[in-house]
PDB file of C-alpha atoms in Angstrom:
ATOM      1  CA  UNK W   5      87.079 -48.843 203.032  1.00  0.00           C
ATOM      2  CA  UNK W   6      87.661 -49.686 206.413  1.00  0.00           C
ATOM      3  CA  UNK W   7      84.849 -47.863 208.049  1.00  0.00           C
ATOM      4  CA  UNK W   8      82.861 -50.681 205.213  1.00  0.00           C
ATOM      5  CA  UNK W   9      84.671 -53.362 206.683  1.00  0.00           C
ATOM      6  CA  UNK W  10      84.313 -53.112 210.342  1.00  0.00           C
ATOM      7  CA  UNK W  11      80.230 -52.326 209.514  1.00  0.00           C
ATOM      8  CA  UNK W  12      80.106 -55.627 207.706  1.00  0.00           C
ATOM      9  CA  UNK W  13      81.859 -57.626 210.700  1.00  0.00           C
ATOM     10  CA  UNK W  14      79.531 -55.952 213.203  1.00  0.00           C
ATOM     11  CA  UNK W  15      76.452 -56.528 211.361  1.00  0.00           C
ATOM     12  CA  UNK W  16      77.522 -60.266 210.698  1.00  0.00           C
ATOM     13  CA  UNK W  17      78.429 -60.613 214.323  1.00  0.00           C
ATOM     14  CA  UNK W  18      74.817 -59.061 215.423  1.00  0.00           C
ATOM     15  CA  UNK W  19      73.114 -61.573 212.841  1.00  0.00           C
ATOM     16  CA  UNK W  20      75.404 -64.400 214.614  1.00  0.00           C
ATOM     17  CA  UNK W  21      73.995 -63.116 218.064  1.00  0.00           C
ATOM     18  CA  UNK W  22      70.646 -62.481 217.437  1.00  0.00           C
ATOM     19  CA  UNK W  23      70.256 -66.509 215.704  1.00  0.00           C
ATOM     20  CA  UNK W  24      71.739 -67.801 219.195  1.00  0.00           C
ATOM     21  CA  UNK W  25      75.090 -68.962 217.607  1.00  0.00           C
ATOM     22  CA  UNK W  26      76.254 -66.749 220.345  1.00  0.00           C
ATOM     23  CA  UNK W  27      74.187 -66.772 223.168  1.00  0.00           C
ATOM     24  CA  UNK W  28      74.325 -64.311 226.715  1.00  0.00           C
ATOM     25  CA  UNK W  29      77.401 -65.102 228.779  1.00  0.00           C
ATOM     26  CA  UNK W  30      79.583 -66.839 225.723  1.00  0.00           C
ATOM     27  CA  UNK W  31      82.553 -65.181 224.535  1.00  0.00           C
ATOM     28  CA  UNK W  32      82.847 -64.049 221.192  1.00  0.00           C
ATOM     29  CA  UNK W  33      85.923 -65.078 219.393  1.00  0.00           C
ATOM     30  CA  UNK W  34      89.180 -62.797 219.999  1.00  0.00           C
ATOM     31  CA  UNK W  35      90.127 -59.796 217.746  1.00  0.00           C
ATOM     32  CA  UNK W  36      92.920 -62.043 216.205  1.00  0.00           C
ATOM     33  CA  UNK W  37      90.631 -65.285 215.466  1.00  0.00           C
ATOM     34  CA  UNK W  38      87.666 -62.395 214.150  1.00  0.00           C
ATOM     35  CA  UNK W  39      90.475 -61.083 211.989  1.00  0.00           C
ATOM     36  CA  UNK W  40      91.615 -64.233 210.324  1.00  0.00           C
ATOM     37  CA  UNK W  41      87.691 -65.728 209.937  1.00  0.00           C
ATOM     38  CA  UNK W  42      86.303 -62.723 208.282  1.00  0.00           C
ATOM     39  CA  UNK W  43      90.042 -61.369 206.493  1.00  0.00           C
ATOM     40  CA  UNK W  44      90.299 -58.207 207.592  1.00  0.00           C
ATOM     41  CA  UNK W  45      92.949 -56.500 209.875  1.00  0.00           C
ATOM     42  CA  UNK W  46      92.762 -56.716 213.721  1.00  0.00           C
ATOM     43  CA  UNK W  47      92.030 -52.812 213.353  1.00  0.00           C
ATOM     44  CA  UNK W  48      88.504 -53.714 212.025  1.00  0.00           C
ATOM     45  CA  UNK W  49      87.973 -56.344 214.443  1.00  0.00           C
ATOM     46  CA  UNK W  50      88.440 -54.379 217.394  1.00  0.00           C
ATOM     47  CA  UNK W  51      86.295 -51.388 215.840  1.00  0.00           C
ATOM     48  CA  UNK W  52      83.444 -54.023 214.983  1.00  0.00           C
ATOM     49  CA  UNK W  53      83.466 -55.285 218.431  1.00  0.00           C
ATOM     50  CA  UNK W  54      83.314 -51.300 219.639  1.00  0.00           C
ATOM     51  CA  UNK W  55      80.148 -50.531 217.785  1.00  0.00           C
ATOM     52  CA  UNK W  56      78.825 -54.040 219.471  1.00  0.00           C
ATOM     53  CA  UNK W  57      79.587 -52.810 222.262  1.00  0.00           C
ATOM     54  CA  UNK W  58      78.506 -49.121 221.784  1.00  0.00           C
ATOM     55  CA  UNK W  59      74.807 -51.118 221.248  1.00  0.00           C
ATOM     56  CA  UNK W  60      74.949 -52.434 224.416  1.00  0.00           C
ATOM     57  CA  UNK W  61      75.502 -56.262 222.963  1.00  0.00           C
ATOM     58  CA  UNK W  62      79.027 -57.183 224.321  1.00  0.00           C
ATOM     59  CA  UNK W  63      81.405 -56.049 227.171  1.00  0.00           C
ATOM     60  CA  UNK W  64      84.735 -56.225 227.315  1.00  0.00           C
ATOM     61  CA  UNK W  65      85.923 -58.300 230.954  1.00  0.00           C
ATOM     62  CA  UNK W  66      89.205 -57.153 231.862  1.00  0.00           C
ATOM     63  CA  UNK W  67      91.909 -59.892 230.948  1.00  0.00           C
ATOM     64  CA  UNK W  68      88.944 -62.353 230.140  1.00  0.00           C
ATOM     65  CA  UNK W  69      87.320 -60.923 226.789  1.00  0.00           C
ATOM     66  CA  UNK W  70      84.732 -60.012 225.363  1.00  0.00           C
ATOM     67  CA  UNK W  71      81.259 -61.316 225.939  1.00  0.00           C
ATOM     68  CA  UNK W  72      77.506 -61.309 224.918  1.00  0.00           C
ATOM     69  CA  UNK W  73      75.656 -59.677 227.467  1.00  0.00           C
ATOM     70  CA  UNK W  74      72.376 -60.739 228.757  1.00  0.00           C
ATOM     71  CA  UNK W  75      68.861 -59.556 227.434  1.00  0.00           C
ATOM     72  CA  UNK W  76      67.489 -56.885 228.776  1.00  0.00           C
ATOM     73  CA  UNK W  77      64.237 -57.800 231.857  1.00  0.00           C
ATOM     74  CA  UNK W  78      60.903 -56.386 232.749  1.00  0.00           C
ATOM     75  CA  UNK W  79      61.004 -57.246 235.995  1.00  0.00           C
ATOM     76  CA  UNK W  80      60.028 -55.421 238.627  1.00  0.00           C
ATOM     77  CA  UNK W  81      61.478 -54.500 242.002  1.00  0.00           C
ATOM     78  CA  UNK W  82      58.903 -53.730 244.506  1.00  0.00           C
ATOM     79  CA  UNK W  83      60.151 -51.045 247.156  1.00  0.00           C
ATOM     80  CA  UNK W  84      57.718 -51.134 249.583  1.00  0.00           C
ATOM     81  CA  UNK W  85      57.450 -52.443 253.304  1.00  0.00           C
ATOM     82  CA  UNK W  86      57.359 -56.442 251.442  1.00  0.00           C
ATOM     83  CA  UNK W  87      58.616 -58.889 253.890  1.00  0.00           C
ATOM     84  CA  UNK W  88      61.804 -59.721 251.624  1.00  0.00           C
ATOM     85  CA  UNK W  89      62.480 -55.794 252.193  1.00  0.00           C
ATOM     86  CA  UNK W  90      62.091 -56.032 255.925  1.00  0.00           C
ATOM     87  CA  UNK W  91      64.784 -59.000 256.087  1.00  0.00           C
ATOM     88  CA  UNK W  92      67.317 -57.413 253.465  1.00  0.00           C
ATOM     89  CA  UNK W  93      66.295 -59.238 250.349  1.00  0.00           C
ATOM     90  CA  UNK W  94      64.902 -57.742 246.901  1.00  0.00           C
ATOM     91  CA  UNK W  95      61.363 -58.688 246.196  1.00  0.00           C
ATOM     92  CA  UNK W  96      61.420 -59.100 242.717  1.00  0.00           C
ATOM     93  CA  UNK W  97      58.356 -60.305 240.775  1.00  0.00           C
ATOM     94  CA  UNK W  98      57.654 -61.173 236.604  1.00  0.00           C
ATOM     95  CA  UNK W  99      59.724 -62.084 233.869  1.00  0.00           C
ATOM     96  CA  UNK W 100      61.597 -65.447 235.206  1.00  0.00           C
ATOM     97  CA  UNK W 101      65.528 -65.437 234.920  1.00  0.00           C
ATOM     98  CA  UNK W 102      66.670 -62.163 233.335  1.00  0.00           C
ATOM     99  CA  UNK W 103      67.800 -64.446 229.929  1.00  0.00           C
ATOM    100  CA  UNK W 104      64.390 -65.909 229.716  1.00  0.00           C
ATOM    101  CA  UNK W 105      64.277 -69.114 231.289  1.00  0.00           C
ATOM    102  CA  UNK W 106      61.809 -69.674 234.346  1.00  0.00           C
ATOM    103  CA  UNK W 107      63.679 -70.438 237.577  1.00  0.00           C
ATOM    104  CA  UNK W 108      59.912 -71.623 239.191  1.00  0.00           C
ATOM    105  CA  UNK W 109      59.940 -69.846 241.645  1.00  0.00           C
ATOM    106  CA  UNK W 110      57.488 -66.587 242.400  1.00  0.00           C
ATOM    107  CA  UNK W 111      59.079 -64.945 239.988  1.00  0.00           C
ATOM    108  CA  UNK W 112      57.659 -66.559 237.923  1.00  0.00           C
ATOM    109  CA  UNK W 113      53.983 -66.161 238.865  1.00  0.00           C
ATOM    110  CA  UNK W 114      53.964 -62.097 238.693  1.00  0.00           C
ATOM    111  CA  UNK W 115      53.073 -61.677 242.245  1.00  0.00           C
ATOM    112  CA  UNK W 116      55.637 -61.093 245.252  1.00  0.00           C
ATOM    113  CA  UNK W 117      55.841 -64.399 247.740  1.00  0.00           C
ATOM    114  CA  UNK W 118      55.501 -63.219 251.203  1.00  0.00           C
ATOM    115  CA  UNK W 119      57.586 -65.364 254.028  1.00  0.00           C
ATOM    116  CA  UNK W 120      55.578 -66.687 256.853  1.00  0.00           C
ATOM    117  CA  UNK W 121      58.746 -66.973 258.776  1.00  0.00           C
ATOM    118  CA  UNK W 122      59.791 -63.292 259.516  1.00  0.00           C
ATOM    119  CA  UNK W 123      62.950 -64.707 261.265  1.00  0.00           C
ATOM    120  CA  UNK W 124      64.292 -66.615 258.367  1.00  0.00           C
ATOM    121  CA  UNK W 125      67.446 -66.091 256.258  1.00  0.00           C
ATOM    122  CA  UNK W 126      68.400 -63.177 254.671  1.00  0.00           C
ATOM    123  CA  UNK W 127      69.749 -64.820 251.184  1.00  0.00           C
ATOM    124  CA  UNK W 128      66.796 -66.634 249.755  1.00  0.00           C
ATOM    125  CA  UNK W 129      69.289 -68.380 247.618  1.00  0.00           C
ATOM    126  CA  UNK W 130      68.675 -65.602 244.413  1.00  0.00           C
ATOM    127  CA  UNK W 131      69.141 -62.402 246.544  1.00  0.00           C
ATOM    128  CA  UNK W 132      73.097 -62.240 247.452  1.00  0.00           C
ATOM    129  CA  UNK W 133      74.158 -59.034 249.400  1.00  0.00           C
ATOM    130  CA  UNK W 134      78.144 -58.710 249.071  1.00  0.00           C
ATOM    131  CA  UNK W 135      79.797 -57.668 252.132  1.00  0.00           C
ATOM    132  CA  UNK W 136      80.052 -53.626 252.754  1.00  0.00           C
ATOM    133  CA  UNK W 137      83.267 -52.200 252.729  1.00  0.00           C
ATOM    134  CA  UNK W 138      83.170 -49.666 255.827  1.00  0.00           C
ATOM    135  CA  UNK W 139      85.549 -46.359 256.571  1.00  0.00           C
ATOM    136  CA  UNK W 140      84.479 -43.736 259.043  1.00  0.00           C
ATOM    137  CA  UNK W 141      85.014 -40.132 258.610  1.00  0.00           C
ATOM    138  CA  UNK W 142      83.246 -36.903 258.204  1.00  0.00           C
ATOM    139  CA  UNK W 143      79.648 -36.246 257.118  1.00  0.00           C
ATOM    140  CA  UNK W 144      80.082 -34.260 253.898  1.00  0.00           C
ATOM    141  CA  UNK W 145      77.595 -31.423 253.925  1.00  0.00           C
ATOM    142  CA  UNK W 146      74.689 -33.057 251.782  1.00  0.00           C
ATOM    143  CA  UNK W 147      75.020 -36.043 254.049  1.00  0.00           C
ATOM    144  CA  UNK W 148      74.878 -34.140 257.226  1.00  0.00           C
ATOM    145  CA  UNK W 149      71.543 -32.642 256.153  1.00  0.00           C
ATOM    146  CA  UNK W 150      69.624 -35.748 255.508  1.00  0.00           C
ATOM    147  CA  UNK W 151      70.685 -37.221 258.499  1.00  0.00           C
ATOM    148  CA  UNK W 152      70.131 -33.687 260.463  1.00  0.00           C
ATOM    149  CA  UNK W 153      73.806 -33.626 261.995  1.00  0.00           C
ATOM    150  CA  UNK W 154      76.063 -30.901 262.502  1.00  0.00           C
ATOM    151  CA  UNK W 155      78.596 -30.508 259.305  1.00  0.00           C
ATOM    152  CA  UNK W 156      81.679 -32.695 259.576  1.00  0.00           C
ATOM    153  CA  UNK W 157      80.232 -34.988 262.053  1.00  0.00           C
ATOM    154  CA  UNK W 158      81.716 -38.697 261.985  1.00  0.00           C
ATOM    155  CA  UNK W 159      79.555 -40.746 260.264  1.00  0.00           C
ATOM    156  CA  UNK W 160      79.933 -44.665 259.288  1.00  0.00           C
ATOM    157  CA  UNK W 161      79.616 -44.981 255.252  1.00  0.00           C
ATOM    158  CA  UNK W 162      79.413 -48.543 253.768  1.00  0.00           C
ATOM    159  CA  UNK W 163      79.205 -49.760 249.859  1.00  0.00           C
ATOM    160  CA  UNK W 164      78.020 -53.140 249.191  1.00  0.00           C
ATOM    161  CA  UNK W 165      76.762 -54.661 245.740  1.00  0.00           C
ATOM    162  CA  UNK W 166      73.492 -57.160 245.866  1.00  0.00           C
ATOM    163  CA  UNK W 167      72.910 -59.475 243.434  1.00  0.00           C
ATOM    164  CA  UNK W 168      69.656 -61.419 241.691  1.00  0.00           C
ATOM    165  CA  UNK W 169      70.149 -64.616 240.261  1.00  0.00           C
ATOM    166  CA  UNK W 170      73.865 -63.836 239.899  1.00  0.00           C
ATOM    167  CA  UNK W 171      73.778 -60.805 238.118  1.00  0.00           C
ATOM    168  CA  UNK W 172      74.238 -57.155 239.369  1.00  0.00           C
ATOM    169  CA  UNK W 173      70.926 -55.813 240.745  1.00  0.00           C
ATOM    170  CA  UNK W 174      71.821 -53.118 242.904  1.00  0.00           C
ATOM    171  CA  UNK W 175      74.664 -51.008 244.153  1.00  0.00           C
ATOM    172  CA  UNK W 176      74.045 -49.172 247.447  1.00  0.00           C
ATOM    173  CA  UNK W 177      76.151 -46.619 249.414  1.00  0.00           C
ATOM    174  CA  UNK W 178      75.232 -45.534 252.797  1.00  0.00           C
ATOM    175  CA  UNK W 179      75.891 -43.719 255.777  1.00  0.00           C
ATOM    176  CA  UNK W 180      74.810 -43.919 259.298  1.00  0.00           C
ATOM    177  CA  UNK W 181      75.481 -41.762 261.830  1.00  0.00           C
ATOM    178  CA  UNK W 182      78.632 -42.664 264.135  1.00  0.00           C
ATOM    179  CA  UNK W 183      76.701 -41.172 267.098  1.00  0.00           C
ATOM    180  CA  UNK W 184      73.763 -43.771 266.852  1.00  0.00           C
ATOM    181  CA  UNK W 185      75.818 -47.115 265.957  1.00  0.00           C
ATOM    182  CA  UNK W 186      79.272 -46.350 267.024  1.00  0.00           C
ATOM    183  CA  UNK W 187      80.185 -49.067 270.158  1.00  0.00           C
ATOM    184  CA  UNK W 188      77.352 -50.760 269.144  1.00  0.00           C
ATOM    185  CA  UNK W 189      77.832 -54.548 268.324  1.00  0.00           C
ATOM    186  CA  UNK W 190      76.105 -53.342 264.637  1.00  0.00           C
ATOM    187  CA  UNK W 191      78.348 -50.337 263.954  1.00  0.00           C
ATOM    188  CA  UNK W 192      79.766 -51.954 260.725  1.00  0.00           C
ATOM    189  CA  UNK W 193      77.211 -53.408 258.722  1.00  0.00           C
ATOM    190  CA  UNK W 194      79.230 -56.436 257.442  1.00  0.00           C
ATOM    191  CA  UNK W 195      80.348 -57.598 260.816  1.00  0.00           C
ATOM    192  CA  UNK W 196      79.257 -58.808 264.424  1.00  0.00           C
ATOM    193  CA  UNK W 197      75.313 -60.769 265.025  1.00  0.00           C
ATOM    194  CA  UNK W 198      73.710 -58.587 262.519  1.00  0.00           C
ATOM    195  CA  UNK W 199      75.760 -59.198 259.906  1.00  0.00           C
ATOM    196  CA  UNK W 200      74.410 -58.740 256.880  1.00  0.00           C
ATOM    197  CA  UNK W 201      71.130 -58.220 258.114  1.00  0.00           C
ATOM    198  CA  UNK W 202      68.719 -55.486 256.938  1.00  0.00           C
ATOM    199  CA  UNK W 203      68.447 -51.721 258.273  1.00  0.00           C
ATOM    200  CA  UNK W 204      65.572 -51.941 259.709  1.00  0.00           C
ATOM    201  CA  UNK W 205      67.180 -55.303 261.930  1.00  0.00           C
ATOM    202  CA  UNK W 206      70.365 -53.680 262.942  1.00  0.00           C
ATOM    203  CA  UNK W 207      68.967 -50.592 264.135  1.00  0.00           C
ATOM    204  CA  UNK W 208      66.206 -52.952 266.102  1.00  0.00           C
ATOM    205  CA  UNK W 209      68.951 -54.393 267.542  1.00  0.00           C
ATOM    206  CA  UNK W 210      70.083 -51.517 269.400  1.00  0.00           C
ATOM    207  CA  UNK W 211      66.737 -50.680 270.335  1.00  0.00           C
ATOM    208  CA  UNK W 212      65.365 -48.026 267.143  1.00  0.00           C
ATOM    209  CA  UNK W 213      62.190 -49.179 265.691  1.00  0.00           C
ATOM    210  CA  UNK W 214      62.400 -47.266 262.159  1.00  0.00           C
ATOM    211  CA  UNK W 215      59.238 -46.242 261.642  1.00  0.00           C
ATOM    212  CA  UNK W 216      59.070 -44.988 258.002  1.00  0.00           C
ATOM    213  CA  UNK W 217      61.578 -44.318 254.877  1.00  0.00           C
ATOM    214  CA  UNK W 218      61.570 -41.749 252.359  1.00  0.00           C
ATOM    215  CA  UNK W 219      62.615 -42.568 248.744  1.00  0.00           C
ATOM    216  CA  UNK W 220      63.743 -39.823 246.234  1.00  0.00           C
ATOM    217  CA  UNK W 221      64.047 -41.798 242.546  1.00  0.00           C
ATOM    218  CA  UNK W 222      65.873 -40.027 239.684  1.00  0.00           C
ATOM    219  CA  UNK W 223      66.733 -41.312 236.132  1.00  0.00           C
ATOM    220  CA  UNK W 224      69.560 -40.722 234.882  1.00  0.00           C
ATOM    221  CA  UNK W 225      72.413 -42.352 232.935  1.00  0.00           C
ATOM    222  CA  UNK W 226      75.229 -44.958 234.749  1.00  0.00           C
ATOM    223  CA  UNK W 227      78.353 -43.304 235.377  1.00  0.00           C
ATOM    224  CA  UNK W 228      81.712 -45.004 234.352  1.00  0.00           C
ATOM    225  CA  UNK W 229      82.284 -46.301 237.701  1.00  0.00           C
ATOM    226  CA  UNK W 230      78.623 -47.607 237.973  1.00  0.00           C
ATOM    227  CA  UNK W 231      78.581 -48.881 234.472  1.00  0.00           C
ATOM    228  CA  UNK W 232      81.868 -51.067 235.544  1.00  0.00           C
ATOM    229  CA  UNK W 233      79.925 -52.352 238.763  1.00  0.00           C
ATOM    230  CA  UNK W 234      76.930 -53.453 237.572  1.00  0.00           C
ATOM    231  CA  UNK W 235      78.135 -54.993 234.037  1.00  0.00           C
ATOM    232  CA  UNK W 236      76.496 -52.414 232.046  1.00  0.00           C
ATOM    233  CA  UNK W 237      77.242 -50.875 228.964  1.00  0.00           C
ATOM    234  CA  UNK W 238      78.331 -47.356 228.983  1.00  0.00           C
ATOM    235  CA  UNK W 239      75.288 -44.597 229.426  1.00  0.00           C
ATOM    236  CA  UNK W 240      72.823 -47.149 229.831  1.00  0.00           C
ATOM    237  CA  UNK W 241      69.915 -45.708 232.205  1.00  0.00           C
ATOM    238  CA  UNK W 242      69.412 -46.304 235.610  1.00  0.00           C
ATOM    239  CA  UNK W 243      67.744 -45.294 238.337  1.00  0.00           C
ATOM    240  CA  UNK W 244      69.355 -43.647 241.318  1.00  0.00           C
ATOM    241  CA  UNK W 245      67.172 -43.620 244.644  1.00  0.00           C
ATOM    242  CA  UNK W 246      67.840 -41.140 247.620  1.00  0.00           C
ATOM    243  CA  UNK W 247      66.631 -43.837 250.264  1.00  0.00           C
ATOM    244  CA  UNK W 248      66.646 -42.384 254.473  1.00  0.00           C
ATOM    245  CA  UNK W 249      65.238 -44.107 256.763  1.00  0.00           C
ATOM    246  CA  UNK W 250      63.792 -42.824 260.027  1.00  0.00           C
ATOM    247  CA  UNK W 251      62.537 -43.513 264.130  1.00  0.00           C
ATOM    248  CA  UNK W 252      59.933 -41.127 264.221  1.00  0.00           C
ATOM    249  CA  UNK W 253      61.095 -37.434 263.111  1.00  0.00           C
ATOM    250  CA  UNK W 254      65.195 -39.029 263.614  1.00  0.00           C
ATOM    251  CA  UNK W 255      67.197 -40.065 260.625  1.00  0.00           C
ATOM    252  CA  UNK W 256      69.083 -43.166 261.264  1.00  0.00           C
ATOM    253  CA  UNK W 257      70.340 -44.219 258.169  1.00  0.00           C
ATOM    254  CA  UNK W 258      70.689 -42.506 254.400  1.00  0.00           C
ATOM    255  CA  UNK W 259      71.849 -44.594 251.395  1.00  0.00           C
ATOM    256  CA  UNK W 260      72.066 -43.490 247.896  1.00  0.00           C
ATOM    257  CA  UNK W 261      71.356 -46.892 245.609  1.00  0.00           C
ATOM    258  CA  UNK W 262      71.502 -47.455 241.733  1.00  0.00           C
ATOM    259  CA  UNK W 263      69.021 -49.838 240.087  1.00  0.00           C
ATOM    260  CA  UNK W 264      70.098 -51.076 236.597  1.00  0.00           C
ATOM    261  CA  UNK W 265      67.222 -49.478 233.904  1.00  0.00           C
ATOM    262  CA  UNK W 266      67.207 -52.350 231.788  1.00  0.00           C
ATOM    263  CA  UNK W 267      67.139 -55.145 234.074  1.00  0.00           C
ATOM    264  CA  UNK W 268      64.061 -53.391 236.515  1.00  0.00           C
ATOM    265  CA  UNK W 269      61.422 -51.285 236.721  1.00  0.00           C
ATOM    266  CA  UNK W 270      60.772 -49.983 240.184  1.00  0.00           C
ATOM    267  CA  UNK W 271      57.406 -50.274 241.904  1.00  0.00           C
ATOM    268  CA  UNK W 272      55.731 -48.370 245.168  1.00  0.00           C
ATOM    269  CA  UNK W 273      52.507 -49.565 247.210  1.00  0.00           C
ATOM    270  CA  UNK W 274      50.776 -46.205 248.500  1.00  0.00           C
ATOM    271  CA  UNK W 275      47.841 -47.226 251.621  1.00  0.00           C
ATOM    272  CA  UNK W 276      45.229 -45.204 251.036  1.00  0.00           C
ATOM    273  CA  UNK W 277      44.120 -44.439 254.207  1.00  0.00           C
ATOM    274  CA  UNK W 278      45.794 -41.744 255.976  1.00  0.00           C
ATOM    275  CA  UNK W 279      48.228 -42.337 258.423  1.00  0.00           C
ATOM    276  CA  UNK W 280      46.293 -40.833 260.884  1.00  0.00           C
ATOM    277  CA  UNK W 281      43.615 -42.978 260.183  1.00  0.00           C
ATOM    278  CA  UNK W 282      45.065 -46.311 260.767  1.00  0.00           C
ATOM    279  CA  UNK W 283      46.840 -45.059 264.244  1.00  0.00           C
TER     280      UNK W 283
END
């Protein structure tokens, strides 16, 4: 009977949702006020918000409630050497706002704006990069050998989340090796002139032109810790990129990053000519 019951409140609350009464970002009423509305017990409140939630169409916010999340996006996030890349931003292109509405901007136009200005700000006013948290220690062994150290060599490793038009777009951890930055004005990403600036900046900073990056791209499922990060529901797919970048044959930097499935598809420009060629 109550298995009945809590299927009837979900499916009422999905029709609610899917006729905009509730739209992405509004609370849903709490488990007390669903309970008295519909007249069932706060038991089959909380298990119809659960299978909502199971479907991917609310989360739970810690000592806030429960809300409807947003729609999922077909945008895509272009990885290759795009200008916004070179300056720390995510070039982004198709789809407008991830709930729908056009923000009239490139986005908007399905092709990647280049800046003329390859000196200009980081944040484009959509692309937020939260400040890394930084700790140095050893390079654990899997580290060490994409950045060809020695095992247990210090290393810096930073974790930052960046953000698209206010919602969770990526979540990058990296390491760099203490050897290369450490003294250096950039050693921690977050701090001193370079602040905030992209990889391929810092490390110009200091005098290493990267030269190339290698991206490994894997898709798998959020774990709970990534799920909680990037406001997704539990399990939902994403995809997790083994990112290194390099001066010549040296690594400088290694990152893994996670890219939420739903909100992105990722996409890689491949020249044609050999490299050779174009030397």
């Amino acid at each position: 009977m109550a298995v009945a019951a809590y299927r009837t409140v979900a499916e009422d609350l999905r029709r609610r949702i899917g006729d905009g009464e509730f739209t992405p970002g509004d609370p849903l009423p709490s488990r007390a006020e669903l309970a008295r509305s519909y007249g069932v017990g706060g038991n089959v409140a909380a298990a119809a918000i659960r299978a909502l939630a199971t479907e991917g169409l609310v989360k739970g916010r810690m000592g806030r409630g429960v809300f409807v999340r947003e729609r999922s996006s077909s945008r895509t996030m272009a990885r290759s050497w795009t200008q916004e890349r070179l300056q720390g931003r995510l070039a982004v292109t198709g789809g407008g706002a991830d709930n729908g509405a056009g923000t009239g901007t490139e986005a908007d136009t399905g092709t990647v704006g280049l800046e003329d200005d390859a000196d200009g700000p980081v944040d484009d006013g959509r692309t937020v990069r939260g400040t890394p948290r930084s700790t140095t220690g050893e390079a654990p062994e899997e580290i060490a050998r994409r950045l060809g150290l020695a095992a247990a060599e210090p290393v810096i490793r930073s974790e930052y989340l960046i953000t698209r038009d206010g919602r969770p777009a990526m979540f990058c951890v990296s390491w760099e090796p203490l050897g290369i930055t450490g003294g250096t004005p950039v050693s921690l990403p977050g701090a001193g002139p370079m602040a905030g600036s992209s990889v391929v900046a810092r490390m110009s900073y200091i005098g290493f032109r990267i030269t190339r990056s290698t991206e490994t791209v894997t898709a798998r499922t959020a774990t709970r810790a990534e799920a909680d990060v990037l406001d997704l529901a539990p399990g939902a797919p994403v995809a997790a990129i083994e990112r290194t970048y390099y001066a010549g044959t040296r690594p400088l930097e290694t990152a893994d990053l996670v890219v939420p499935g739903e909100r992105f598809r990722l996409a890689y420009e491949i020249p044609a000519e050999p490299a050779d060629a174009r030397a």
